[in-house]
CSV table of C-alpha atoms in Angstrom, one decimal:
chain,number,residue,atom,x,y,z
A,16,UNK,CA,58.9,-21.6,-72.7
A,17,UNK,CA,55.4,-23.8,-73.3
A,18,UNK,CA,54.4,-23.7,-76.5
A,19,UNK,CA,50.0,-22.9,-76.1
A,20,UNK,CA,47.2,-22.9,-77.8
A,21,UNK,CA,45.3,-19.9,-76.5
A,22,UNK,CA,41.3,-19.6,-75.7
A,23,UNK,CA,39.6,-16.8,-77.5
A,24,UNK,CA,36.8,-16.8,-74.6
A,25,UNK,CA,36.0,-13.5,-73.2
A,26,UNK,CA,36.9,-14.7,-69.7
A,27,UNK,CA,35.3,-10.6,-68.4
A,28,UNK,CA,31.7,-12.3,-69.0
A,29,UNK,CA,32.4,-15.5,-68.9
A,30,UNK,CA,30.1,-17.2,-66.5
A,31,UNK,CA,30.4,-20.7,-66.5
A,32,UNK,CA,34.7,-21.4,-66.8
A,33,UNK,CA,34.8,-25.1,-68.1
A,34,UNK,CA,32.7,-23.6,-71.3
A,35,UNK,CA,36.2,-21.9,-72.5
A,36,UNK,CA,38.5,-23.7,-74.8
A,37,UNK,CA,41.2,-26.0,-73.4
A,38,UNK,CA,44.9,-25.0,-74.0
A,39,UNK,CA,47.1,-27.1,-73.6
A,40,UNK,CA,50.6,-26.5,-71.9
A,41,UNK,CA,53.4,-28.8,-72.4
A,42,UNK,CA,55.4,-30.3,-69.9
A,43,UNK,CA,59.2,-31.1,-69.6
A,44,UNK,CA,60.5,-35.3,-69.5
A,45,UNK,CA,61.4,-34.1,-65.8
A,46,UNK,CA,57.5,-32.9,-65.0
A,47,UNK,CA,56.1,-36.1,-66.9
A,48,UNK,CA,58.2,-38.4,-64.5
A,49,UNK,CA,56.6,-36.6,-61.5
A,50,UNK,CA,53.0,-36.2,-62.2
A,51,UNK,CA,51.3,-39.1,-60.8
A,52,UNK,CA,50.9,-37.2,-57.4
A,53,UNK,CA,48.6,-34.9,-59.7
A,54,UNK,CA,46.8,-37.0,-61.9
A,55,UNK,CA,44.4,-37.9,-59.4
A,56,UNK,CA,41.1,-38.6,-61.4
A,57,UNK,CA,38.5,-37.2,-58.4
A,58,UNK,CA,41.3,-34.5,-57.8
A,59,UNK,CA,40.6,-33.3,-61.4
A,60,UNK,CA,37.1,-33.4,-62.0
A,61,UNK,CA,36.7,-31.7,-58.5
A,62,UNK,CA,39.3,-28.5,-59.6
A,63,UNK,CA,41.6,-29.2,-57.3
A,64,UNK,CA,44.5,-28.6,-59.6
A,65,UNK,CA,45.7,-25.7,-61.1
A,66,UNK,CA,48.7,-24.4,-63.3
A,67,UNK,CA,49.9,-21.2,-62.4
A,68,UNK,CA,52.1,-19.7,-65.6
A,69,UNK,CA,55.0,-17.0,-65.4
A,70,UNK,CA,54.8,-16.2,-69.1
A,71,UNK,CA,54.4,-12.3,-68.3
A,72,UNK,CA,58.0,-12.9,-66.4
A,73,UNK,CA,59.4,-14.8,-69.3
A,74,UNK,CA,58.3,-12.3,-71.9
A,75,UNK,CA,59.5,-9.2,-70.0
A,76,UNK,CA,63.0,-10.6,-69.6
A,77,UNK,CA,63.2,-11.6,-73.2
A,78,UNK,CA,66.9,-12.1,-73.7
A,79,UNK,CA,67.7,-11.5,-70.0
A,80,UNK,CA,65.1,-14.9,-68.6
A,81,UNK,CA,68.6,-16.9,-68.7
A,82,UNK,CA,70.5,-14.9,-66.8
A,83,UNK,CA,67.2,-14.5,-64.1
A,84,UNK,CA,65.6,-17.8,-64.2
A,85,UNK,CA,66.9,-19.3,-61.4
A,86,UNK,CA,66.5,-16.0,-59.2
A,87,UNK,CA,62.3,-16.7,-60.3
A,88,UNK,CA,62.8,-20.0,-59.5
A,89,UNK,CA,63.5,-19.3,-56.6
A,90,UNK,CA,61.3,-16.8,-55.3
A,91,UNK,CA,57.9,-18.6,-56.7
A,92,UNK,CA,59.0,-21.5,-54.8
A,93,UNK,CA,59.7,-19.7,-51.4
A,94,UNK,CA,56.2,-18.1,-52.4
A,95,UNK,CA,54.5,-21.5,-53.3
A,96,UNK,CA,55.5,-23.3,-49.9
A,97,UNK,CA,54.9,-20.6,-47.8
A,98,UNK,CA,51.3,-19.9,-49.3
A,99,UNK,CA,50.5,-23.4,-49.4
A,100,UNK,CA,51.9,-24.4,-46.2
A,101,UNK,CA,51.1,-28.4,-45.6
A,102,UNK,CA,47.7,-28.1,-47.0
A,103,UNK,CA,48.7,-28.2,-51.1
A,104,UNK,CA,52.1,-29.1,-53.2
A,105,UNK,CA,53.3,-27.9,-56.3
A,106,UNK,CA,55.7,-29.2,-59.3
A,107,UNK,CA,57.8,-27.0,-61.5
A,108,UNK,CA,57.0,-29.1,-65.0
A,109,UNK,CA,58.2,-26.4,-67.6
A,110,UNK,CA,59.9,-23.5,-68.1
A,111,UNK,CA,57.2,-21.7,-67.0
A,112,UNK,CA,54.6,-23.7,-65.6
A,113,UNK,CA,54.0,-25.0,-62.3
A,114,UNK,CA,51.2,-27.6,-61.0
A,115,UNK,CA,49.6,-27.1,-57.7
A,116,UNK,CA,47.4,-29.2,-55.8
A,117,UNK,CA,45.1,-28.2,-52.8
A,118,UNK,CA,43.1,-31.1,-52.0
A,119,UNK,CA,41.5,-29.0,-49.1
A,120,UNK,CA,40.0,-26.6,-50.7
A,121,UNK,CA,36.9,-25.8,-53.2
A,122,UNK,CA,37.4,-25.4,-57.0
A,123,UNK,CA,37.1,-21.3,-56.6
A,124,UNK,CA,39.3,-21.4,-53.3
A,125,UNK,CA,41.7,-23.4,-55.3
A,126,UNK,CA,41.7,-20.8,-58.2
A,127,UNK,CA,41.7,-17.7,-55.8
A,128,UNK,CA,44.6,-19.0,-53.9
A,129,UNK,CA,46.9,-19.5,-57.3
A,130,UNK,CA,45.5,-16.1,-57.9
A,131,UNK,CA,47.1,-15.0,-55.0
A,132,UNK,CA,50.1,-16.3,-55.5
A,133,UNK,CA,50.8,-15.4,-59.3
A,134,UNK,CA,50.0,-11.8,-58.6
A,135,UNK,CA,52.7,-12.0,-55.5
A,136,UNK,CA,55.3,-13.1,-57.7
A,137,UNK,CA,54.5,-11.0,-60.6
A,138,UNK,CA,54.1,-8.0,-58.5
A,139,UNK,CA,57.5,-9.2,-57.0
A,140,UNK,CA,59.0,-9.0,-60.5
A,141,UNK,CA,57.4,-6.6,-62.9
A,142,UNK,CA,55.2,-4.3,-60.0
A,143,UNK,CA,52.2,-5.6,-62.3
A,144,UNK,CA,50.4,-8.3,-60.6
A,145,UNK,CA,46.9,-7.7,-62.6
A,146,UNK,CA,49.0,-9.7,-65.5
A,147,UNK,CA,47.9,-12.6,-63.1
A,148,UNK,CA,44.4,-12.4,-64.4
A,149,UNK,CA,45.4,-14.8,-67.9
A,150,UNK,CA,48.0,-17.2,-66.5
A,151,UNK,CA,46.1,-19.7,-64.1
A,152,UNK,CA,44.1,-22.3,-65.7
A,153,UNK,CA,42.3,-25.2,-64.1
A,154,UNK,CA,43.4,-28.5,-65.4
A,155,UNK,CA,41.5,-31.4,-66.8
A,156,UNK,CA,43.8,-33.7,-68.2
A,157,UNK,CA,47.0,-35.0,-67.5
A,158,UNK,CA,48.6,-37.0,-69.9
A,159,UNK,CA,52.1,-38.1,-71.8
A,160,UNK,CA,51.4,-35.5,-74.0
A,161,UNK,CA,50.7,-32.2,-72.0
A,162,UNK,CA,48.5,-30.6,-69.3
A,163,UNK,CA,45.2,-30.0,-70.6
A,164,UNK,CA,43.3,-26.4,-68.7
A,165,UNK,CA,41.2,-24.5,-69.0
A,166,UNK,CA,41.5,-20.6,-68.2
A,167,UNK,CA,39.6,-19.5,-65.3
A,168,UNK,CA,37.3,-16.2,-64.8
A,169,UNK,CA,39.3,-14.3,-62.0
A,170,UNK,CA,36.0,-12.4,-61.1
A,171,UNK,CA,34.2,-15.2,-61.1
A,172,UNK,CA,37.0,-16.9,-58.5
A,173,UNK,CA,37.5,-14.3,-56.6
A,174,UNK,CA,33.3,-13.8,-55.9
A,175,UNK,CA,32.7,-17.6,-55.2
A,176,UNK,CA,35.7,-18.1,-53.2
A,177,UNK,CA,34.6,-15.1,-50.7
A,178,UNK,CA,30.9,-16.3,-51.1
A,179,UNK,CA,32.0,-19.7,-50.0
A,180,UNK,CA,34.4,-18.5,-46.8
A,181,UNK,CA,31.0,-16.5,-46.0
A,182,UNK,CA,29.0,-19.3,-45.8
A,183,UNK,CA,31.2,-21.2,-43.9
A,184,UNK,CA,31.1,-18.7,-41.1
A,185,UNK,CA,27.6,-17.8,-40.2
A,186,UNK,CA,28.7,-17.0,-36.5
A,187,UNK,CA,27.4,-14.7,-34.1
A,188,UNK,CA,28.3,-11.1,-34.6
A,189,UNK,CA,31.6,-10.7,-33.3
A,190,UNK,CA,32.2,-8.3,-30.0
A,191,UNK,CA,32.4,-4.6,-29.9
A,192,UNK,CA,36.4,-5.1,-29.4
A,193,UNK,CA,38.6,-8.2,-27.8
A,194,UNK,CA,38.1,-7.8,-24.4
A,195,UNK,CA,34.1,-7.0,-24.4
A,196,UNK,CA,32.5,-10.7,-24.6
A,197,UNK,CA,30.0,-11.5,-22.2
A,198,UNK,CA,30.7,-12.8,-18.7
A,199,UNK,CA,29.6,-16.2,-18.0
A,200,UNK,CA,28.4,-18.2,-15.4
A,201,UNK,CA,30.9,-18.5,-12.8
A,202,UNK,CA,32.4,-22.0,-13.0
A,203,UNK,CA,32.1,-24.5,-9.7
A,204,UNK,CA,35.6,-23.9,-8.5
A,205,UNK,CA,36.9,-27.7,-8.3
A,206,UNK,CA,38.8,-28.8,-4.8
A,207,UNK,CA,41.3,-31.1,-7.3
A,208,UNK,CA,41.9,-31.3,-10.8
A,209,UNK,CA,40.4,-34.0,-12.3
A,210,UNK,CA,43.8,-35.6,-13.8
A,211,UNK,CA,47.3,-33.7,-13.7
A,212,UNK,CA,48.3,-33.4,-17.3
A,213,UNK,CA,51.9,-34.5,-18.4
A,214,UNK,CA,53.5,-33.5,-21.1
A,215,UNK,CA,55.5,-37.4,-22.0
A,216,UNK,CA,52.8,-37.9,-25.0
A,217,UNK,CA,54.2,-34.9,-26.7
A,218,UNK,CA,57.6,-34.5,-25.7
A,219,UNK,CA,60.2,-34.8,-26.1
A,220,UNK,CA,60.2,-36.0,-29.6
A,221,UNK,CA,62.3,-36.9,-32.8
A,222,UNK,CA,61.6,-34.4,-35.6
A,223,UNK,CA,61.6,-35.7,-39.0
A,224,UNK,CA,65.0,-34.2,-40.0
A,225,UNK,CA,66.5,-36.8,-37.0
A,226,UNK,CA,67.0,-34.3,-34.0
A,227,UNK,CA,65.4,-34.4,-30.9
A,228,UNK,CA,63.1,-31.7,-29.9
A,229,UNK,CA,61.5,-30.7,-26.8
A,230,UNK,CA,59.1,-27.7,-26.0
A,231,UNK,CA,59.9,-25.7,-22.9
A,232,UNK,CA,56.6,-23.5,-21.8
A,233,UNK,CA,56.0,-20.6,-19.2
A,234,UNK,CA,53.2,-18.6,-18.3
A,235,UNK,CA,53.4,-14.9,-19.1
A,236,UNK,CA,51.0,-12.1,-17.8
A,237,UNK,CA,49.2,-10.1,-20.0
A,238,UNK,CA,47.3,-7.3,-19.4
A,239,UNK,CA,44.6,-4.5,-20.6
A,240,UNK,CA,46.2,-1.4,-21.0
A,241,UNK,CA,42.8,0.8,-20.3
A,242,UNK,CA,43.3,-0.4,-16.9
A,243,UNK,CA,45.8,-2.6,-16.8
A,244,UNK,CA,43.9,-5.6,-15.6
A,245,UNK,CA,45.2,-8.7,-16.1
A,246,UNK,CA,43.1,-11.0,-18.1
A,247,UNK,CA,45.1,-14.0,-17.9
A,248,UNK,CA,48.3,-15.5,-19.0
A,249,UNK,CA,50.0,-16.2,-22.9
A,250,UNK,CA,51.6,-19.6,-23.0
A,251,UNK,CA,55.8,-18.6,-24.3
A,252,UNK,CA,57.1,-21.1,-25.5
A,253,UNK,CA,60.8,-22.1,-26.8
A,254,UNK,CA,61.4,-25.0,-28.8
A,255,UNK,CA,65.0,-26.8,-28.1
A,256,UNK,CA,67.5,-29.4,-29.5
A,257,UNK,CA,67.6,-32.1,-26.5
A,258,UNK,CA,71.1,-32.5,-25.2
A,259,UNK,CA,72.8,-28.9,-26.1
A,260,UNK,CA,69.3,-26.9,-25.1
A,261,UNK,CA,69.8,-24.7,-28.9
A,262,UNK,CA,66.5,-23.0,-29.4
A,263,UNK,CA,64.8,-23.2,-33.1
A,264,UNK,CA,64.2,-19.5,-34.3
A,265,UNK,CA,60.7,-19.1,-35.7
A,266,UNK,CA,62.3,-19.4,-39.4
A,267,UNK,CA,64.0,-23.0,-38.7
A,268,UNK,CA,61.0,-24.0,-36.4
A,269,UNK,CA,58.3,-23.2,-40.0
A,270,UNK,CA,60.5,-25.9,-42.0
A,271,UNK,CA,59.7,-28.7,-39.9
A,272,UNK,CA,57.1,-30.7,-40.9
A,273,UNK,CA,53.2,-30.7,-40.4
A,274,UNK,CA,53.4,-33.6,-37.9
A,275,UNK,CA,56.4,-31.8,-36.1
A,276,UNK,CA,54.1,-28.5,-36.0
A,277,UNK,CA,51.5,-30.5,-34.5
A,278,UNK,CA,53.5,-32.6,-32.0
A,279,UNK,CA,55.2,-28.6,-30.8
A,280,UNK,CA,51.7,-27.2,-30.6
A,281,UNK,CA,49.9,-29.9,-28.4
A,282,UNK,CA,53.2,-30.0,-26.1
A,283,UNK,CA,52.9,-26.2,-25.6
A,284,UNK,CA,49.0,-26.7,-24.6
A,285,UNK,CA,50.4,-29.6,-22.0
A,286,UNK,CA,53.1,-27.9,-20.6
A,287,UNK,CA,51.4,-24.7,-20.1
A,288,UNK,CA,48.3,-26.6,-18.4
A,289,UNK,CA,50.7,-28.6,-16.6
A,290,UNK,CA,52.6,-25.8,-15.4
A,291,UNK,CA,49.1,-24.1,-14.7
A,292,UNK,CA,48.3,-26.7,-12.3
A,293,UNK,CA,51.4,-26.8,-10.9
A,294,UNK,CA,51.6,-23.1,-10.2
A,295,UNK,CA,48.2,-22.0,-9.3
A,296,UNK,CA,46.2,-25.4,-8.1
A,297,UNK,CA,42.6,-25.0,-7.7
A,298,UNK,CA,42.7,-21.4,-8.9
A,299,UNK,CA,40.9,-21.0,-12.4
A,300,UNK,CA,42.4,-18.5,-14.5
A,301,UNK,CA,40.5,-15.5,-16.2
A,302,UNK,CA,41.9,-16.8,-19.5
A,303,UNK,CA,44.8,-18.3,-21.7
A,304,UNK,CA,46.3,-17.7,-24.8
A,305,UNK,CA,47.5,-20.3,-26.6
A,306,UNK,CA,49.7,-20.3,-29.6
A,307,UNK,CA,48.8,-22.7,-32.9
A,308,UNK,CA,50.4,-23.0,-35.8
A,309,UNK,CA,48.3,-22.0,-39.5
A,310,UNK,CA,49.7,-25.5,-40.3
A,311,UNK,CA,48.0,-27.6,-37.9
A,312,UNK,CA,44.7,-25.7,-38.1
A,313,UNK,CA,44.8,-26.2,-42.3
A,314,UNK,CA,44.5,-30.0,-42.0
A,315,UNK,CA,41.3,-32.3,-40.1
A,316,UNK,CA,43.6,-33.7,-38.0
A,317,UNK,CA,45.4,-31.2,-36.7
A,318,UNK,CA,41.8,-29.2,-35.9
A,319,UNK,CA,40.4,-32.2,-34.3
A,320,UNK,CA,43.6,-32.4,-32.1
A,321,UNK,CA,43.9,-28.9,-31.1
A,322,UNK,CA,40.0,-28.6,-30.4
A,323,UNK,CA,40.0,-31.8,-28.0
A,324,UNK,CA,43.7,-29.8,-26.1
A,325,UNK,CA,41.0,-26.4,-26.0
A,326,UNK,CA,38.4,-28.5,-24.6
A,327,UNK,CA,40.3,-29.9,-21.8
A,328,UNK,CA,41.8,-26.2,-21.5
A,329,UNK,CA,38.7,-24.8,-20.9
A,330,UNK,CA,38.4,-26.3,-17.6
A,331,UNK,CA,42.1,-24.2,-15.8
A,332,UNK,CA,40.0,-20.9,-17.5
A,333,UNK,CA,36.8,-18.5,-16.3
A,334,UNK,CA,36.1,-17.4,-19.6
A,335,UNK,CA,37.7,-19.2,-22.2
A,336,UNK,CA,40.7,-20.0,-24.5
A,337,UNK,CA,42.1,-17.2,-26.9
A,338,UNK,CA,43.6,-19.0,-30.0
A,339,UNK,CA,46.5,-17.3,-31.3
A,340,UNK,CA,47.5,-18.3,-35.3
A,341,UNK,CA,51.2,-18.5,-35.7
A,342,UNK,CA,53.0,-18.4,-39.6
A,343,UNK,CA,49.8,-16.9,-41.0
A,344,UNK,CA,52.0,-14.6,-43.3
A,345,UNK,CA,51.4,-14.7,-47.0
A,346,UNK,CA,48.2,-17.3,-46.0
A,347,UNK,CA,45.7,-16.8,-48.7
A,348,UNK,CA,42.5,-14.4,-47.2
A,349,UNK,CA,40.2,-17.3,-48.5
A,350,UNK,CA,42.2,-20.7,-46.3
A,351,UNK,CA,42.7,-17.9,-43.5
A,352,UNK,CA,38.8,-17.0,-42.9
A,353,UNK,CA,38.2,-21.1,-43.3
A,354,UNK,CA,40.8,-21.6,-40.7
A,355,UNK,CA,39.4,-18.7,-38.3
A,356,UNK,CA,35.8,-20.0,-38.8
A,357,UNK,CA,36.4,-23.9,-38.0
A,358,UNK,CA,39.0,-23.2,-34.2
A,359,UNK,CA,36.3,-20.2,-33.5
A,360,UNK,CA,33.3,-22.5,-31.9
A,361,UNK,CA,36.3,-23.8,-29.5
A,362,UNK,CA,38.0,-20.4,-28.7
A,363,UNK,CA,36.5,-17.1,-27.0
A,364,UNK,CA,38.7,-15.0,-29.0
A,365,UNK,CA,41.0,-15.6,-32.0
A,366,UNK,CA,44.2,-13.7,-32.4
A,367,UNK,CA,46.9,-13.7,-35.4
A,368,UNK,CA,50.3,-13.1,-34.4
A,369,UNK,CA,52.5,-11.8,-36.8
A,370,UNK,CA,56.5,-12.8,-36.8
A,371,UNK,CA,58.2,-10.1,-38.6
A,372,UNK,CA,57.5,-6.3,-37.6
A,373,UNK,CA,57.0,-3.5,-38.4
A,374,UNK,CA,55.2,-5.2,-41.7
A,375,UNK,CA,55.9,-4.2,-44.9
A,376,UNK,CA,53.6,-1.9,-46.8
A,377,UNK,CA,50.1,-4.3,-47.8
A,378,UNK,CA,51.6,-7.5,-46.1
A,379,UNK,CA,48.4,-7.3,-43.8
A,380,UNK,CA,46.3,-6.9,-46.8
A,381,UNK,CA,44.9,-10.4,-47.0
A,382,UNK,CA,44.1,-10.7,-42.8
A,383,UNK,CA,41.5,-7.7,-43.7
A,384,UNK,CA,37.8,-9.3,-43.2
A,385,UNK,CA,39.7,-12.9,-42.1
A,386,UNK,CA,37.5,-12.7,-38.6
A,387,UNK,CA,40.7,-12.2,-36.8
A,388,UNK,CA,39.7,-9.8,-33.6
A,389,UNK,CA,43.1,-9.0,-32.3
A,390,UNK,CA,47.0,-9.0,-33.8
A,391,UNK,CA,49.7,-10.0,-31.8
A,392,UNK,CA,53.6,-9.2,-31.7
A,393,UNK,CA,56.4,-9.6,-29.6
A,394,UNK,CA,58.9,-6.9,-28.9
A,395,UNK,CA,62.2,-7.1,-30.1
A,396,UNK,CA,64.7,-7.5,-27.4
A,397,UNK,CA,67.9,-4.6,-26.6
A,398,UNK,CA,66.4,-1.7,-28.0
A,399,UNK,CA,67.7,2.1,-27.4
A,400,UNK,CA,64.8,4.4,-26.8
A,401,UNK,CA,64.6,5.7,-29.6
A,402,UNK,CA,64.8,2.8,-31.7
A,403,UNK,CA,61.4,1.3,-29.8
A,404,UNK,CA,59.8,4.4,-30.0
A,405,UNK,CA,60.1,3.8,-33.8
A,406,UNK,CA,59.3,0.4,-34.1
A,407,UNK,CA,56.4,0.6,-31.7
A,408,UNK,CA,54.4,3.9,-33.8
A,409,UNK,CA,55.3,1.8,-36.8
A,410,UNK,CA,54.1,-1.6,-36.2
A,411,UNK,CA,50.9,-0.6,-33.9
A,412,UNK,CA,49.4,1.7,-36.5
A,413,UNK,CA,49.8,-0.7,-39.7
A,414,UNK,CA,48.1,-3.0,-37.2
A,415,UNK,CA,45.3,-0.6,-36.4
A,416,UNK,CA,44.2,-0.4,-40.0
A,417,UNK,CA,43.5,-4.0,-39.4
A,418,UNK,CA,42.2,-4.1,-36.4
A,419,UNK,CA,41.3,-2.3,-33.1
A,420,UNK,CA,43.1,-4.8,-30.9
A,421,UNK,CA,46.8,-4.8,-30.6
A,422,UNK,CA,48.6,-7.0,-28.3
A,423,UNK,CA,52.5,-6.3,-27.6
A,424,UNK,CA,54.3,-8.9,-25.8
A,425,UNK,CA,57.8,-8.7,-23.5
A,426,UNK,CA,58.0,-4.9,-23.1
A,427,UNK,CA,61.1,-4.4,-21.6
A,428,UNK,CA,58.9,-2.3,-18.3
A,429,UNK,CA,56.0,-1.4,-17.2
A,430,UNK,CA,57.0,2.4,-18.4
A,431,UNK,CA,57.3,0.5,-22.2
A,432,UNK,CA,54.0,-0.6,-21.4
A,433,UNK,CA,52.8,2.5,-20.9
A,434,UNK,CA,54.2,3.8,-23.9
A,435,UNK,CA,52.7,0.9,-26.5
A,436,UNK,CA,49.1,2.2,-24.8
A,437,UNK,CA,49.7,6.1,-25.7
A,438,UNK,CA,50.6,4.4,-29.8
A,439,UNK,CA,47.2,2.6,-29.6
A,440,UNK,CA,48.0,-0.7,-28.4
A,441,UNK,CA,45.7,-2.4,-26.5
A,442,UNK,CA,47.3,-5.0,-24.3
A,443,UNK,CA,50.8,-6.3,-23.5
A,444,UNK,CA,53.0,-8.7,-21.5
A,445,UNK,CA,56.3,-7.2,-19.5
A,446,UNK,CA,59.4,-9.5,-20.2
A,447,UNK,CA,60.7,-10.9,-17.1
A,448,UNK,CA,64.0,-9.6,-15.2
């Protein structure tokens, strides 16, 4: 374990954090090789890097840590990557320390982000994830003697960082529910699109674990329940291995890269306006739902990409492009809202979809007051009865304490359809025969 030298400042009242003491955490001859990544002068004095600590593990185990260090390894890594995503990295460099660097955030959403993740893997391990509140410290100093931080004030973290995601999103009042915005002006219809979109920029493509990747991309109806209207189409996609057509499952498509993500998310927006055009000329649609990954939307590049695809999208629509955030699982509230506020002035609604269903108990706990104004799931396939009677009351209602809008795509029928409704849900897509 680190040895430290522990602040006596009353971190409750603290106001100002860098007026505690340093402490200083020691690092391993492994950490020391790997640090320069961190030791970013600007990085530092802007609070971009943090040490999480799992001391409250290591203590509690006592004589057992040997046997269950690797097992805590483990799961703060798989909690570390997937919180992070491509926006931050992180470095092991002691027993119980690890670095992390999130260039893309503020000092507070740094600290309220390591928060987040210390009290997930303490809660994991000793069902205590307060303990978080004295093991993140913001570092100052990197050097070949130790990590110099300082403790932060969780309150005080917590309050900016929300403070901060509120300023950043001073938009309109959102509407009464998902499908209530205002009808606009009726577009010109145009006698021919202006250029056919093709989809050989984006794909196929070589993935940066060597395989060959294409997106494949059809337009599924979805409707309004009340009435069952249809307001437009979602854009399904499946990502496959060129030459034996294998499709990626959601869990081996997250692994890929940030540049893959991207290169799969702008091929789904050109096939689906491709196939749009194709299928329907002339015709503009009441609306389409597009799928992004959380990944693409966390960096500047991958917003400024996806915003130019909704622009040109916005011409096969009536009223507008729904975003739909992919992976947004175990995303800090604080990067969540910042996401949701920058792809909202492109988007007329913005949905999250959720992979795995029904969620566990307080998984959805950090997409409360995130701006999202609909969740989306897709049905599981082969289901008895029964079993998607179940499913469907259990993933619609821990949805509904989030929000009023619930989206359930590829019901098996129209009668399935009918059922999600009855539960609460609020629109769905029937799989095809």
């Amino acid at each position: 374990m680190s040895p430290t030298t522990e602040t006596t400042a009353d971190d409750a009242v603290r106001v100002d954090p860098m007026a505690a003491k340093a402490v200083t955490r020691l690092m391993s001859a492994d950490g020391e090789a790997a640090m320069e990544q961190f030791g970013d002068p600007e990085l530092l004095a802007q609070g971009k890097v943090n040490i999480i600590a799992l001391d409250a593990v290591y203590d509690r185990f006592g004589s057992k840590w040997g046997l269950r260090r690797d097992q805590v390894y483990a799961h703060a890594e798989r909690t570390l990557q997937r919180m992070l995503g491509a926006r931050g990295f992180y470095l092991r460099v002691s027993e119980t320390d690890f670095l992390i660097c999130q260039p893309e955030l503020s000092r507070f959403g740094c600290q309220a982000a390591c928060l987040v993740a210390l009290r997930e893997i303490l809660g994991h391990f000793l069902g205590e994830a307060h303990l978080a509140n004295g093991y993140v410290h913001e570092v100052n100093k990197i050097s070949s003697t130790g990590v110099e931080a300082i403790k932060i004030n969780p309150a005080l973290a917590a309050r900016a960082a929300a403070e901060e995601a509120q300023a950043e999103t001073a938009v309109p009042p959102e509407p009464a529910s998902f499908v209530e915005a205002p009808e606009p002006e009726p577009k010109p219809q145009p006698v021919l699109r202006r250029i056919r979109r093709t989809m050989d920029q984006w794909s196929p493509f070589v993935a940066s674990d060597g395989r060959e990747l294409r997106v494949s991309c059809t337009l599924e109806p979805v409707f309004e329940l009340k009435n069952y209207a249809r307001i437009g189409f979602r854009l399904a996609r499946r990502v496959l291995v060129t030459g034996s057509d294998e499709e990626l499952p959601p869990a081996a498509i997250a692994l890929l890269s940030r540049a893959d993500l991207l290169r799969i998310d702008l091929a789904t927006i050109a096939r689906g306006l491709d196939r749009l055009d194709a299928d329907d000329g002339a015709k503009l649609q009441p609306s389409l739902i597009i799928p992004v990954s959380y990944v693409s939307l966390s960096s500047q590049r991958g917003r400024d990409e996806i915003a130019k695809a909704f622009k040109e999208a916005n011409d096969f629509v009536q009223r507008g492009v729904i975003c739909e955030i992919c992976d947004l699982e175990g995303v800090p509230q604080v990067a969540l809202l910042s996401a949701v506020s920058l792809i909202r002035p492109f988007s007329l609604f913005v949905v999250g979809r959720l992979s795995t269903t029904p969620p566990a108990p307080g998984a959805l706990s950090q997409l409360k007051g995130c701006g999202l104004q609909a969740l989306s799931v897709e049905c599981p396939p082969h289901m008895g009865e029964a079993e998607f009677h179940g499913w469907s009351k259990a993933t619609i209602d821990a949805l509904k304490h989030v929000t009023r809008s619930v989206l359930v795509y590829r019901t098996a029928s129209a009668r399935d359809a009918g059922m999600v409704a009855l539960l609460g849900a609020t629109h769905a897509s029937v799989r095809a025969a």
